[in-house]
Every structure is written in C-alpha cells, then in structure tokens.
Amino acid sequence: MLKLGIPVIGVADIPRAVAFWTQALDLVATEEWQSEEWRTLDHADGSGRALGLMHSASPAEARPRLHLDLFTDTAEEQETEVQRLVSLGARAVPWDLYPPDPDFIVLADPDDNLFCVVDLSRAPSGSAPKREGRPEHP
C-alpha cells in the first residue's frame, strides 16, 4: 500500500540547510540514510520523520508549484516567526502575486527555496480565491 512520505527540499549546501531547518522547525538531523547527498530531519519530540534534504545542482524555482506552508495562529506570532526565520538565514521575497490583506508571507531559505509563513487566524487570503479555498501563492 502506498503512503505519503516526507517533503524533500533540494539544496546546494546540506550542512547549511541542516542548520537552518533544524533551528527553524525544531527538528533534529538523524543518521537515517545519511550521506553527502542526503539528510533526514526528524521531529525533536521523537514522533518521526519530518523533512528530507537532498543535494541538488539545479537552482531553486522562481515560482515553485510545490512548497512548504508553515503555520502560525496569530498575526503577531507570524511576524515574530518571520523575524526569527530571517535571523536564521531566510530572506523576505518580493512577491508580486499577494492578494489584498494576505494571510501569508513569502520567504526563501538560504538555498532560495520559497516557503510561506501563514497566519491561520486570517486564512484563507482574499475574498475571491483563484483556486478552491486558496489564492495564488508560491
């Protein structure tokens, strides 16, 4: 039977990505499948795998069709987390597709992979979604 595994992010520098994502999401790097091309990150509470980091020579996509959404419960928590993630090496991304009063903020990790920090107290964004339930975002 097929089951969903974990999201995998392609990165140019695995040690840098491990440092960023373990701090960003309170994950731990494991020995499982560890190589120069791969690291598995688990939930710190021991509940299992959370994220895979795979070495990639190709650049990050400017508008990826698949990306991570990281959730916060309030606008204040969203702003605090965005500032924390930027202090860890993320950067704010000028996003020309923001709807009016967006519930998400687009960031890029140190390898330029885009992800969103979403304020769940205001989701979904906008009053006229472009897709069922969600507006266009990375």
GROMACS .gro file of C-alpha atoms in nm:
model
  138
    1MET     CA    1   0.000   0.000   0.000
    2LEU     CA    2   0.130   0.345  -0.091
    3LYS     CA    3   0.157   0.614   0.179
    4LEU     CA    4   0.278   0.971   0.181
    5GLY     CA    5   0.638   1.007   0.295
    6ILE     CA    6   0.806   1.337   0.373
    7PRO     CA    7   0.862   1.660   0.183
    8VAL     CA    8   1.211   1.682   0.033
    9ILE     CA    9   1.393   2.008  -0.036
   10GLY     CA   10   1.672   2.025  -0.291
   11VAL     CA   11   1.969   2.221  -0.154
   12ALA     CA   12   2.318   2.317  -0.267
   13ASP     CA   13   2.473   2.305   0.081
   14ILE     CA   14   2.343   2.026   0.304
   15PRO     CA   15   2.518   2.135   0.629
   16ARG     CA   16   2.383   2.492   0.588
   17ALA     CA   17   2.034   2.356   0.515
   18VAL     CA   18   2.051   2.125   0.817
   19ALA     CA   19   2.149   2.419   1.039
   20PHE     CA   20   1.865   2.636   0.905
   21TRP     CA   21   1.578   2.385   0.902
   22THR     CA   22   1.663   2.221   1.237
   23GLN     CA   23   1.657   2.562   1.405
   24ALA     CA   24   1.361   2.692   1.205
   25LEU     CA   25   1.131   2.398   1.284
   26ASP     CA   26   1.285   2.243   1.599
   27LEU     CA   27   1.395   1.932   1.409
   28VAL     CA   28   1.692   1.701   1.460
   29ALA     CA   29   1.923   1.558   1.196
   30THR     CA   30   1.935   1.179   1.204
   31GLU     CA   31   2.176   0.914   1.084
   32GLU     CA   32   1.900   0.753   0.876
   33TRP     CA   33   2.006   0.738   0.509
   34GLN     CA   34   2.278   0.998   0.583
   35SER     CA   35   2.524   1.061   0.301
   36GLU     CA   36   2.691   1.350   0.120
   37GLU     CA   37   2.373   1.371  -0.089
   38TRP     CA   38   2.103   1.332   0.180
   39ARG     CA   39   1.996   1.416   0.538
   40THR     CA   40   1.677   1.315   0.711
   41LEU     CA   41   1.535   1.552   0.972
   42ASP     CA   42   1.304   1.418   1.243
   43HIS     CA   43   1.066   1.587   1.483
   44ALA     CA   44   1.254   1.669   1.804
   45ASP     CA   45   0.982   1.501   2.012
   46GLY     CA   46   1.068   1.164   1.854
   47SER     CA   47   0.740   1.136   1.661
   48GLY     CA   48   0.913   1.053   1.333
   49ARG     CA   49   1.046   1.192   1.008
   50ALA     CA   50   0.962   1.549   0.913
   51LEU     CA   51   1.177   1.665   0.622
   52GLY     CA   52   1.436   1.538   0.378
   53LEU     CA   53   1.726   1.745   0.244
   54MET     CA   54   1.872   1.629  -0.086
   55HIS     CA   55   2.174   1.775  -0.261
   56SER     CA   56   2.074   1.942  -0.587
   57ALA     CA   57   2.284   2.111  -0.853
   58SER     CA   58   1.982   2.281  -1.009
   59PRO     CA   59   1.875   2.628  -0.889
   60ALA     CA   60   1.562   2.687  -0.685
   61GLU     CA   61   1.247   2.761  -0.886
   62ALA     CA   62   1.135   3.124  -0.901
   63ARG     CA   63   0.769   3.018  -0.874
   64PRO     CA   64   0.758   2.663  -0.745
   65ARG     CA   65   0.442   2.465  -0.788
   66LEU     CA   66   0.509   2.279  -0.463
   67HIS     CA   67   0.634   2.446  -0.145
   68LEU     CA   68   0.606   2.440   0.234
   69ASP     CA   69   0.345   2.636   0.429
   70LEU     CA   70   0.446   2.696   0.791
   71PHE     CA   71   0.153   2.783   1.019
   72THR     CA   72   0.114   3.036   1.300
   73ASP     CA   73  -0.202   3.108   1.499
   74THR     CA   74  -0.194   3.490   1.502
   75ALA     CA   75  -0.058   3.786   1.305
   76GLU     CA   76   0.173   3.869   1.597
   77GLU     CA   77   0.313   3.516   1.601
   78GLN     CA   78   0.355   3.530   1.223
   79GLU     CA   79   0.561   3.850   1.246
   80THR     CA   80   0.773   3.708   1.530
   81GLU     CA   81   0.839   3.387   1.337
   82VAL     CA   82   0.924   3.573   1.016
   83GLN     CA   83   1.178   3.783   1.208
   84ARG     CA   84   1.322   3.469   1.371
   85LEU     CA   85   1.350   3.287   1.038
   86VAL     CA   86   1.522   3.586   0.879
   87SER     CA   87   1.769   3.592   1.169
   88LEU     CA   88   1.844   3.224   1.091
   89GLY     CA   89   1.923   3.299   0.726
   90ALA     CA   90   1.589   3.322   0.544
   91ARG     CA   91   1.511   3.629   0.338
   92ALA     CA   92   1.193   3.814   0.253
   93VAL     CA   93   1.088   3.771  -0.109
   94PRO     CA   94   0.916   4.046  -0.306
   95TRP     CA   95   0.604   3.861  -0.422
   96ASP     CA   96   0.400   4.029  -0.692
   97LEU     CA   97   0.104   3.794  -0.651
   98TYR     CA   98   0.000   3.889  -0.297
   99PRO     CA   99  -0.377   3.934  -0.268
  100PRO     CA  100  -0.515   4.229  -0.070
  101ASP     CA  101  -0.453   4.169   0.302
  102PRO     CA  102  -0.268   3.838   0.259
  103ASP     CA  103  -0.259   3.575   0.533
  104PHE     CA  104   0.085   3.456   0.415
  105ILE     CA  105   0.436   3.597   0.386
  106VAL     CA  106   0.674   3.453   0.127
  107LEU     CA  107   1.030   3.379   0.240
  108ALA     CA  108   1.325   3.198   0.087
  109ASP     CA  109   1.555   2.963   0.277
  110PRO     CA  110   1.936   3.001   0.246
  111ASP     CA  111   1.922   2.797  -0.077
  112ASP     CA  112   1.649   3.025  -0.223
  113ASN     CA  113   1.372   2.766  -0.186
  114LEU     CA  114   1.045   2.954  -0.134
  115PHE     CA  115   0.812   2.883   0.156
  116CYS     CA  116   0.525   3.067   0.323
  117VAL     CA  117   0.450   3.162   0.681
  118VAL     CA  118   0.071   3.156   0.710
  119ASP     CA  119  -0.138   3.327   0.980
  120LEU     CA  120  -0.421   3.077   1.033
  121SER     CA  121  -0.636   3.337   1.208
  122ARG     CA  122  -0.680   3.506   0.869
  123ALA     CA  123  -0.672   3.209   0.628
  124PRO     CA  124  -0.768   3.174   0.353
  125SER     CA  125  -0.648   3.500   0.197
  126GLY     CA  126  -0.861   3.733  -0.006
  127SER     CA  127  -1.229   3.735  -0.082
  128ALA     CA  128  -1.208   3.595  -0.437
  129PRO     CA  129  -0.981   3.291  -0.436
  130LYS     CA  130  -0.825   3.196  -0.769
  131ARG     CA  131  -0.840   2.828  -0.670
  132GLU     CA  132  -1.070   2.640  -0.440
  133GLY     CA  133  -1.010   2.787  -0.096
  134ARG     CA  134  -0.668   2.950  -0.158
  135PRO     CA  135  -0.534   3.237  -0.367
  136GLU     CA  136  -0.223   3.210  -0.582
  137HIS     CA  137   0.092   3.189  -0.372
  138PRO     CA  138   0.418   3.003  -0.415
   0.00000   0.00000   0.00000
